[in-house]
mmCIF file of C-alpha atoms and ligand atoms in Angstrom:
data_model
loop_
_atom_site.group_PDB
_atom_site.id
_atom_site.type_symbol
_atom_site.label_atom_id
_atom_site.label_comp_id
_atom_site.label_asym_id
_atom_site.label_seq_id
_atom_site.Cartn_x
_atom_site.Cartn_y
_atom_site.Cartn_z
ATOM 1 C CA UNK F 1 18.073 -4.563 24.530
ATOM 2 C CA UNK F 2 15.856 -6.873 22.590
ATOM 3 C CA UNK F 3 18.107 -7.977 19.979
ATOM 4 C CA UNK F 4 18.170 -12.293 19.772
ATOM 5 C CA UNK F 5 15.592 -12.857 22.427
ATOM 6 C CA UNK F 6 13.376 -15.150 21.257
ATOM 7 C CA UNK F 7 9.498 -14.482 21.023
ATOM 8 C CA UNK F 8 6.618 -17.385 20.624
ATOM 9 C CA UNK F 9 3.525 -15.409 19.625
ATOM 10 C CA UNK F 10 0.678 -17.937 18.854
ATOM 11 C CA UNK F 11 -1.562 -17.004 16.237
ATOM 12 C CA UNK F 12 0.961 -15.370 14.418
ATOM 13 C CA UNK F 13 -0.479 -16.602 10.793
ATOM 14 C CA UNK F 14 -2.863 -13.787 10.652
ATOM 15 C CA UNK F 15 -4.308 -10.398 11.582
ATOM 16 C CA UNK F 16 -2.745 -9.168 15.446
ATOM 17 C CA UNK F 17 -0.286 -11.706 15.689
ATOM 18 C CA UNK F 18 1.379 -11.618 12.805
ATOM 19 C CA UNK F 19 1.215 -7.767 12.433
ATOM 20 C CA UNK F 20 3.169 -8.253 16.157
ATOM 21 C CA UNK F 21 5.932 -10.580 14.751
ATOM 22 C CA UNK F 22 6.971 -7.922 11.943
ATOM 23 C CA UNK F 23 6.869 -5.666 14.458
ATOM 24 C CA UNK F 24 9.189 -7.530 16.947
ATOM 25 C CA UNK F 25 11.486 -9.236 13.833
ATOM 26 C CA UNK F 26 11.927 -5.417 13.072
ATOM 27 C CA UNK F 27 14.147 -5.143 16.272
ATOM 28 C CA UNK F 28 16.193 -8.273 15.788
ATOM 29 C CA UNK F 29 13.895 -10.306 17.830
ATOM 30 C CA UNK F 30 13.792 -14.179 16.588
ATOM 31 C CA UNK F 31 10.685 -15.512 16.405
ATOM 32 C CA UNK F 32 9.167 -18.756 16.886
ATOM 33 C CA UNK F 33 5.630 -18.096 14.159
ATOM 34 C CA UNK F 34 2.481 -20.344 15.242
ATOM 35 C CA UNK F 35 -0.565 -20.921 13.536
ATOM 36 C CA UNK F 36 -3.201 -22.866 11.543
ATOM 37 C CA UNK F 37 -1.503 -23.550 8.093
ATOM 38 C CA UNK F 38 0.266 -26.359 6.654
ATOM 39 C CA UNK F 39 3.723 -27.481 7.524
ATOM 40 C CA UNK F 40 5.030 -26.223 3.925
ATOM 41 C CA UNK F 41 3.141 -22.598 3.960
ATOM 42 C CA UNK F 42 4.612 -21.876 7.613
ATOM 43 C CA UNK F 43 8.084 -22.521 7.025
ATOM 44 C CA UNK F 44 7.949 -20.741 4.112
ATOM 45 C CA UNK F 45 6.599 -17.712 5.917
ATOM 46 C CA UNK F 46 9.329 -18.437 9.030
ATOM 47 C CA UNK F 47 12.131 -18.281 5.901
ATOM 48 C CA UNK F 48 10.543 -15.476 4.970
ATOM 49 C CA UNK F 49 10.782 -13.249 8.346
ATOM 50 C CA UNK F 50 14.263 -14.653 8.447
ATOM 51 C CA UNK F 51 15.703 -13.609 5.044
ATOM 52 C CA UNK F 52 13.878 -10.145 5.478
ATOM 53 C CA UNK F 53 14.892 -9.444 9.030
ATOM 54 C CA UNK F 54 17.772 -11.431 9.341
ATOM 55 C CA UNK F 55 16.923 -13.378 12.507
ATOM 56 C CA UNK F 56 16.134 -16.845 13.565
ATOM 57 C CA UNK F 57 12.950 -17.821 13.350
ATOM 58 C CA UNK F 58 10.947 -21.374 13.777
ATOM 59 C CA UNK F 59 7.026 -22.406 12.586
ATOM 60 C CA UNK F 60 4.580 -24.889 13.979
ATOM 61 C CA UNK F 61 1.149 -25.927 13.520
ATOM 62 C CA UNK F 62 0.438 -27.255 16.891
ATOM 63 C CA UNK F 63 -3.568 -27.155 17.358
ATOM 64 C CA UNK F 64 -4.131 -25.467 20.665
ATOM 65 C CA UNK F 65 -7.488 -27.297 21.507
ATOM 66 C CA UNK F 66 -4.923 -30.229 22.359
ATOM 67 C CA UNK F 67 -2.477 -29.759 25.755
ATOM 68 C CA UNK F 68 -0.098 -32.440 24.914
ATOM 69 C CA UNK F 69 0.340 -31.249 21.269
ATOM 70 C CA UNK F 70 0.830 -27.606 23.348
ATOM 71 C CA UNK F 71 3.548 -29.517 25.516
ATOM 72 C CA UNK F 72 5.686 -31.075 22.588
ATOM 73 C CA UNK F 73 5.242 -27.492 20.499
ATOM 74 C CA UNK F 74 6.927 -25.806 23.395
ATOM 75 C CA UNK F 75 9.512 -28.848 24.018
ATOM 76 C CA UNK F 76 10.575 -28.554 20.859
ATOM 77 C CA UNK F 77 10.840 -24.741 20.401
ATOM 78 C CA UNK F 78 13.174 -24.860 23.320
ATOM 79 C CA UNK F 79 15.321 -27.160 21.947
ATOM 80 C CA UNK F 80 15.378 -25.519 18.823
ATOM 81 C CA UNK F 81 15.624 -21.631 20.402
ATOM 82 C CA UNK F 82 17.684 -22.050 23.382
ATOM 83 C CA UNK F 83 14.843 -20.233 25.243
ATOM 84 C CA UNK F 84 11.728 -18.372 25.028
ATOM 85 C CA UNK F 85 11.655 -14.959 26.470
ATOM 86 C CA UNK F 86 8.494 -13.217 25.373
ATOM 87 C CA UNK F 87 5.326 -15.210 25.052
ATOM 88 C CA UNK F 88 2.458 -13.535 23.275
ATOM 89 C CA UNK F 89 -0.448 -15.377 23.528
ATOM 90 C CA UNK F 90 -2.804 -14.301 20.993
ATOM 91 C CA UNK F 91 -4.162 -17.046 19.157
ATOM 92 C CA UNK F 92 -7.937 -16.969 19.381
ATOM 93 C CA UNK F 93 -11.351 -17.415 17.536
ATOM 94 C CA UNK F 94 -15.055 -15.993 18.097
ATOM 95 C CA UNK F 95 -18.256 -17.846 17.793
ATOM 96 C CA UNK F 96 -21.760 -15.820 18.311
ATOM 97 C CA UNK F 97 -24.813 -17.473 19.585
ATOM 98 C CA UNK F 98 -26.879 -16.587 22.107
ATOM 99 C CA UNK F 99 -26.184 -18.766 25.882
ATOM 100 C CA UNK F 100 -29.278 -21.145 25.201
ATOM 101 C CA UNK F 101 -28.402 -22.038 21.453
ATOM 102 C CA UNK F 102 -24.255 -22.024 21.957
ATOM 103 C CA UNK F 103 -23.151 -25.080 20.630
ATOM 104 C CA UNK F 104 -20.981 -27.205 23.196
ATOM 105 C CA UNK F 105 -18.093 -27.900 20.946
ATOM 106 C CA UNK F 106 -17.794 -24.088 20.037
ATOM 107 C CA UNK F 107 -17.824 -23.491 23.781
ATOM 108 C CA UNK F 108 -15.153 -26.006 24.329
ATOM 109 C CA UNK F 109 -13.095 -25.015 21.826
ATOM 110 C CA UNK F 110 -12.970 -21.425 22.506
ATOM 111 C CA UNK F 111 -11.874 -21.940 25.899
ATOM 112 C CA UNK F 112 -9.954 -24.620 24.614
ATOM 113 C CA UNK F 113 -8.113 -21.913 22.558
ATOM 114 C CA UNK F 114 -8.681 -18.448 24.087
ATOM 115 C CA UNK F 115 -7.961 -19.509 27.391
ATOM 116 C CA UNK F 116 -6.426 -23.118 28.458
ATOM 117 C CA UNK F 117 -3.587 -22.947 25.972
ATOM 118 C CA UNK F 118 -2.585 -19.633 27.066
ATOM 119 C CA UNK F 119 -2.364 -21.755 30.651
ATOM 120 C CA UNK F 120 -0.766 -24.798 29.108
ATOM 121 C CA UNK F 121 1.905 -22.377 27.298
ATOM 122 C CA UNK F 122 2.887 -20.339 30.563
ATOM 123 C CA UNK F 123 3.513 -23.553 32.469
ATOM 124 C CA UNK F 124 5.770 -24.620 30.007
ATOM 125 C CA UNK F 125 7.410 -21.453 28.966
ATOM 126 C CA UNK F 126 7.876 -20.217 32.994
ATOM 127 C CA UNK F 127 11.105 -21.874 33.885
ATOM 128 C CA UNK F 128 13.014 -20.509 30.827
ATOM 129 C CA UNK F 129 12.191 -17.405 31.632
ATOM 130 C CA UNK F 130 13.211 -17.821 35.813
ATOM 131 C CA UNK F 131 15.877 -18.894 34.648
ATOM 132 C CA UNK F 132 16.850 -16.011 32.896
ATOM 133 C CA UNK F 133 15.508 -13.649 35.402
ATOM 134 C CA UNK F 134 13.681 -11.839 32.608
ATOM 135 C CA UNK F 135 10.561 -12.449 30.667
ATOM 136 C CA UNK F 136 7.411 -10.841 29.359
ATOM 137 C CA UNK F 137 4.308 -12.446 29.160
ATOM 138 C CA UNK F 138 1.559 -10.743 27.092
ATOM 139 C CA UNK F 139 -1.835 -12.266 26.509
ATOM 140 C CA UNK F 140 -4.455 -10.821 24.243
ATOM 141 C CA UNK F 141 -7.844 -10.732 25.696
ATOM 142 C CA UNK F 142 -10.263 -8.282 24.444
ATOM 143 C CA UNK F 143 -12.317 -6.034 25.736
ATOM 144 C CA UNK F 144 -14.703 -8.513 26.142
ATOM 145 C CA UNK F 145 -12.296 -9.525 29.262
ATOM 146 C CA UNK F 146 -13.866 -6.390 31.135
ATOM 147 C CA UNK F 147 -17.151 -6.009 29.758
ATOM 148 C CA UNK F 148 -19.998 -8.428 28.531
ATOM 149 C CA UNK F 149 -21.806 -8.505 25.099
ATOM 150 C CA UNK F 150 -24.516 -10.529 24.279
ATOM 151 C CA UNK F 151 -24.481 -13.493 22.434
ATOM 152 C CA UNK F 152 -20.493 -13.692 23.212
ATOM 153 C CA UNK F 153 -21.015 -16.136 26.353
ATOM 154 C CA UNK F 154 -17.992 -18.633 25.550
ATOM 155 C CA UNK F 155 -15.508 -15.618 24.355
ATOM 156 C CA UNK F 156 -16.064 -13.630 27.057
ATOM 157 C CA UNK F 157 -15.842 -16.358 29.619
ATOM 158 C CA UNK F 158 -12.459 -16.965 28.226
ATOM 159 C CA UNK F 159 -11.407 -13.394 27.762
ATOM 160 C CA UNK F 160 -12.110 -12.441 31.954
ATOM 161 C CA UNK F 161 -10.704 -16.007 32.660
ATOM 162 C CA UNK F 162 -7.275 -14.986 30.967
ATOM 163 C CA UNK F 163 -7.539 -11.619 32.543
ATOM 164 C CA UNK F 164 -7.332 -13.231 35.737
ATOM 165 C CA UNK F 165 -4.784 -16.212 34.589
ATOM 166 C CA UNK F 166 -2.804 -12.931 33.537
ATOM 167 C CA UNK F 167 -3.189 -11.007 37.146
ATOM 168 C CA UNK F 168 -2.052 -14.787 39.418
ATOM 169 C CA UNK F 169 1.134 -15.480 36.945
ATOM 170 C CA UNK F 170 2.486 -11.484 37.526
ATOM 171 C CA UNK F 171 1.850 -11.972 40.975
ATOM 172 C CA UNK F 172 3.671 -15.101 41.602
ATOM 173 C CA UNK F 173 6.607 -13.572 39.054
ATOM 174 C CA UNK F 174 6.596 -10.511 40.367
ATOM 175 C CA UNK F 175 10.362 -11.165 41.938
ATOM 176 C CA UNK F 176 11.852 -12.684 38.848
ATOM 177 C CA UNK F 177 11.830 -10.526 36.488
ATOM 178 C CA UNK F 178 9.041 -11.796 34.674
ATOM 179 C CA UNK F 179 5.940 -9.184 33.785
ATOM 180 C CA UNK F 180 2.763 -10.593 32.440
ATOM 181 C CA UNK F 181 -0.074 -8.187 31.169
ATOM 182 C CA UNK F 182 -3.382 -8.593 29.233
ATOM 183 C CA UNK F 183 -3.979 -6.213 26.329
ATOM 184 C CA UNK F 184 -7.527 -5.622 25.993
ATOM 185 C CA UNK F 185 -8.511 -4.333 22.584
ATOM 186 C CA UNK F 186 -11.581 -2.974 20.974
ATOM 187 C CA UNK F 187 -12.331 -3.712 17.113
ATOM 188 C CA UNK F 188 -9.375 -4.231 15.420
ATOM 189 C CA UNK F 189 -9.654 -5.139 11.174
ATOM 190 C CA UNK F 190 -8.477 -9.312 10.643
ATOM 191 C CA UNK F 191 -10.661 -11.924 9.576
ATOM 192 C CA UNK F 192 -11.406 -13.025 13.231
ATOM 193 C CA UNK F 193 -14.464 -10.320 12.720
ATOM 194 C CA UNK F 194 -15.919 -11.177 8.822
ATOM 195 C CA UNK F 195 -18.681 -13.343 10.098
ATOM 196 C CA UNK F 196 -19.748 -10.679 12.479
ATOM 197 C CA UNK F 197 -19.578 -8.237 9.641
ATOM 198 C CA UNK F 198 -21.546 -10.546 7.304
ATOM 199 C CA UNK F 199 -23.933 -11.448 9.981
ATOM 200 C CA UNK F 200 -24.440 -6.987 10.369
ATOM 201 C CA UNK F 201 -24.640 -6.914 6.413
ATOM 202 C CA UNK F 202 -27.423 -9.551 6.004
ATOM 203 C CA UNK F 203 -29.670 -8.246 8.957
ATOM 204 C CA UNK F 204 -29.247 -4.369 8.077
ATOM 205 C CA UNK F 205 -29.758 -4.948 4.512
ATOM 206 C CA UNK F 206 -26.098 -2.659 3.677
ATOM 207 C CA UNK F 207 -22.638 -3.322 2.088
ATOM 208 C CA UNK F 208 -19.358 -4.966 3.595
ATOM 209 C CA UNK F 209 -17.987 -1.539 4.363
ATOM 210 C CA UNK F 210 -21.045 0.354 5.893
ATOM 211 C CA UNK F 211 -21.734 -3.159 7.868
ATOM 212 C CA UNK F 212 -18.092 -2.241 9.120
ATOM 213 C CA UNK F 213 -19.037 1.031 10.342
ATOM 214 C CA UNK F 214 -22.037 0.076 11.964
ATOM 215 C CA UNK F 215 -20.805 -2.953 13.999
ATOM 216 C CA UNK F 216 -17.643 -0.681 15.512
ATOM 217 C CA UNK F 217 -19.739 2.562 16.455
ATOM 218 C CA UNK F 218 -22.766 0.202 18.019
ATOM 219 C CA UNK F 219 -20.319 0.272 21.163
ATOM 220 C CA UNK F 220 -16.756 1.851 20.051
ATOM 221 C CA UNK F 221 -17.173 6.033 20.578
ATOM 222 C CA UNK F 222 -13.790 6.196 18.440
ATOM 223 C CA UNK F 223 -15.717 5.460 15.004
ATOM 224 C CA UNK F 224 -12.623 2.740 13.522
ATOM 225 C CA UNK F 225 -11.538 -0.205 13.607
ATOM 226 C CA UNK F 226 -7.836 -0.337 14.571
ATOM 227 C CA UNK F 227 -4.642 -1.688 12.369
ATOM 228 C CA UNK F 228 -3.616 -4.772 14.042
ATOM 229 C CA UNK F 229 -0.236 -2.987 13.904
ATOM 230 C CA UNK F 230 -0.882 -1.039 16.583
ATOM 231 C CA UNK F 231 -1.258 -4.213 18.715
ATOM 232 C CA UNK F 232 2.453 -5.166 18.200
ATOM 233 C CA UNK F 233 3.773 -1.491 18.689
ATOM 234 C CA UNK F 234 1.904 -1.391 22.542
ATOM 235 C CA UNK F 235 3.031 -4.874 22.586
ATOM 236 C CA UNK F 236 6.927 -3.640 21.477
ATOM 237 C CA UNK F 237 6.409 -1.162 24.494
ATOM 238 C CA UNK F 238 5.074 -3.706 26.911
ATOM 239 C CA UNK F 239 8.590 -6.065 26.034
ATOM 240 C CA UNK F 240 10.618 -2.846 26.717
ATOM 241 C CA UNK F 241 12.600 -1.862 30.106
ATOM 242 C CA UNK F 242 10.840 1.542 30.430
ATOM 243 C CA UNK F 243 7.335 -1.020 31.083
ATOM 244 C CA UNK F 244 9.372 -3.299 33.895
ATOM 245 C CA UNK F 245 6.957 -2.338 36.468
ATOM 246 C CA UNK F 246 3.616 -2.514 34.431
ATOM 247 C CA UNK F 247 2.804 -6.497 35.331
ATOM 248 C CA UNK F 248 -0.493 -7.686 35.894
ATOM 249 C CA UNK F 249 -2.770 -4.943 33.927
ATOM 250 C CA UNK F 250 -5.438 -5.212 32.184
ATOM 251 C CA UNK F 251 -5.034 -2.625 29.491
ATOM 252 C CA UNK F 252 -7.175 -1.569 26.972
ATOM 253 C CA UNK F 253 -6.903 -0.329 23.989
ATOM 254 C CA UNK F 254 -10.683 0.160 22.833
ATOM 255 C CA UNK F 255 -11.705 3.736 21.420
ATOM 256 C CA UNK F 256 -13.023 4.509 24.861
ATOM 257 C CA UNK F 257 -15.441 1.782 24.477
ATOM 258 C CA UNK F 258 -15.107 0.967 28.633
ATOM 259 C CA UNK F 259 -14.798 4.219 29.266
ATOM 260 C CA UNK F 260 -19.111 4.679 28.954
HETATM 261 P P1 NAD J 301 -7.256 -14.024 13.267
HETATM 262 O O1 NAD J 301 -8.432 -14.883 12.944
HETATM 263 O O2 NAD J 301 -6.743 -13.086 12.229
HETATM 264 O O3 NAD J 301 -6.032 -14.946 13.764
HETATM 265 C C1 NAD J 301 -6.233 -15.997 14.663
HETATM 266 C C2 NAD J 301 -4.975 -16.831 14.760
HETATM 267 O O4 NAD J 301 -5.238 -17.904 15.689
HETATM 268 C C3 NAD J 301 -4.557 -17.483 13.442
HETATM 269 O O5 NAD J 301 -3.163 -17.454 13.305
HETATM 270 C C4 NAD J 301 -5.050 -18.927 13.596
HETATM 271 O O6 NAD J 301 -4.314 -19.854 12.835
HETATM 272 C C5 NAD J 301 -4.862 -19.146 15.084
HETATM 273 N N1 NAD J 301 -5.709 -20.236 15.575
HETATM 274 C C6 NAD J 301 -7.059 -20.303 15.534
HETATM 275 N N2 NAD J 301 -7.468 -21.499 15.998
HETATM 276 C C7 NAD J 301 -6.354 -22.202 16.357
HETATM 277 C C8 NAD J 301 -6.123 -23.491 16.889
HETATM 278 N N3 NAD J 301 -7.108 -24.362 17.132
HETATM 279 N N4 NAD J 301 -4.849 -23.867 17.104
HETATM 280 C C9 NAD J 301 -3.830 -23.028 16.811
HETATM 281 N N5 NAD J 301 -3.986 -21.795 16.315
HETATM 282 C C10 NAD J 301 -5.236 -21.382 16.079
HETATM 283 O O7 NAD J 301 -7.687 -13.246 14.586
HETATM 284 P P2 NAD J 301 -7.179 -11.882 15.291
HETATM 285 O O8 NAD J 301 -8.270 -10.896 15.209
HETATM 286 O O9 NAD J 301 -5.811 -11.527 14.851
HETATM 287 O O10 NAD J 301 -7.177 -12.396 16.806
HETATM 288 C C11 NAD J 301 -6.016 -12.504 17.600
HETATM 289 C C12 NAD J 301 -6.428 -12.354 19.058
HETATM 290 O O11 NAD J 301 -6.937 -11.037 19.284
HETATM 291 C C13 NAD J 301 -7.532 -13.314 19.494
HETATM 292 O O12 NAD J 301 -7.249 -13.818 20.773
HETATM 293 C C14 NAD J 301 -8.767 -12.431 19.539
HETATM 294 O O13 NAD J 301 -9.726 -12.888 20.439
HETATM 295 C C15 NAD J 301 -8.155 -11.127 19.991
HETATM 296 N N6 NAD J 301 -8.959 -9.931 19.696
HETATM 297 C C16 NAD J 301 -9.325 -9.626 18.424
HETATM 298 C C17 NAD J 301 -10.111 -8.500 18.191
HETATM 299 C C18 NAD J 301 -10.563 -8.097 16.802
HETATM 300 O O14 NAD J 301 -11.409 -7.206 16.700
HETATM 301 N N7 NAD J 301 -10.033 -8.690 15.738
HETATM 302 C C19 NAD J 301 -10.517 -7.705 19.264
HETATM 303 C C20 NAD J 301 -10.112 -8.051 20.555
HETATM 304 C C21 NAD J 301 -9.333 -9.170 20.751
#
């Protein structure tokens, strides 16, 4: 059922989001690949995904702080594609400081990225979808979209602001065919987290790996980080018929870490 749609996940250079696109390519979805990296490394990875899995498959570099450089991305992709059908938006990054010290350019940037583009890349994805009558937008917000933690003002400000982007688009699609759901996930092991380890490592006085530990059980009960591939398969599930009528959750996937 999802062989040749087309999938844009952003963020899809590293850790969730590109665990997700080998996990979509593996069904014959064709994949337009986003992310930080040169022109020359990303097509090389997009000729990659296409020689392994046999499917068509695009890269850009567009930086999401910028809306117009969003709008061409997405203009182009279309051209290129024919359509977009899933839209994962997953690109993110994480800054920690506490509200008083936050520096304004990491605040603007983080909602910049966690949250605007994710608006800028609906509005402009939307009427492919309609007019398909089908479509699946997932966004990847955290668990930090339900719950706060200190020193995490700008992330989760953007996280609950995407949760709630998330909730108004599957309303207004909720007649066309078009779900759109939040995935909200606990500690999961990609490089988004190494200054947070680091920054556990140097005040604790321990190594890389007991650092590890220590930051996921301070608020995870389920004592491990989880394998960004994990992340595509609910997201696999989420693109499926059998989850047609699961549109405008919040759902998390956090070692029972909102459970307390
Ligand atoms: P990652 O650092 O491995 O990957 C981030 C991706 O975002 C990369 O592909 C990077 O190139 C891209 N990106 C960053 N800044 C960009 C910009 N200005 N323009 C375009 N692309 C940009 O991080 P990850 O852990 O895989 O995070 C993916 C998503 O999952 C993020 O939204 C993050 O908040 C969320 N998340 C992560 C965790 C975790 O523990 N790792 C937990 C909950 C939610």
């Amino acid at each position: 059922m999802l062989k040749d749609k087309v999938a844009l996940i952003t963020g899809s250079t590293s850790g969730i989001g590109l665990a997700a696109a080998h996990v979509l390519a593996e069904q014959g979805i064709n994949l337009i690949l986003h992310g930080l990296m040169s022109n020359e490394e990303g097509e090389a990875l997009a000729d990659s995904f296409a020689e392994q899995y046999n499917i068509i498959t695009l890269f850009d570099n567009a930086d999401l702080r910028d809306p117009e450089s969003i709008h061409t991305f997405i203009d182009a992709a279309l051209i290129k594609m024919g359509s977009i059908d899933i839209l994962i938006n997953n690109a993110g990054i994480q800054h920690t400081a506490s509200a008083v010290n936050f520096p304004l350019n990491k605040w603007n940037d983080i909602i910049a990225i966690n949250l605007s583009a994710a608006f800028h890349t609906i509005q402009k994805s939307l009427p492919s979808m309609q007019k398909n009558k089908w479509g699946r937008i997932i966004n990847i917000a955290s668990v930090h979209g339900l719950v706060g933690s200190v020193n995490k003002s700008a992330y989760c400000a953007a996280k609950h602001g995407i949760v709630g982007l998330t909730k108004v688009i599957a309303l207004e699609c909720a007649e066309q065919g078009i779900t759109a759901n939040s995935i909200c996930p606990g500690w999961v092991d990609t490089p988004l987290i190494n200054n947070q380890i680091a920054e556990v490592a140097a005040k604790e006085n321990v190594e890389f790996e007991q650092a590890k530990y220590n930051l996921v059980t301070a608020k995870q009960p389920l004592p491990e980080m989880m394998d960004p591939r994990q992340i595509g398969e609910f997201i696999l599930f989420l693109c499926s018929d059998s989850a047609r009528s699961i549109t405008g959750s919040s759902l998390p996937m956090d070692g029972a870490w909102t459970a307390q």
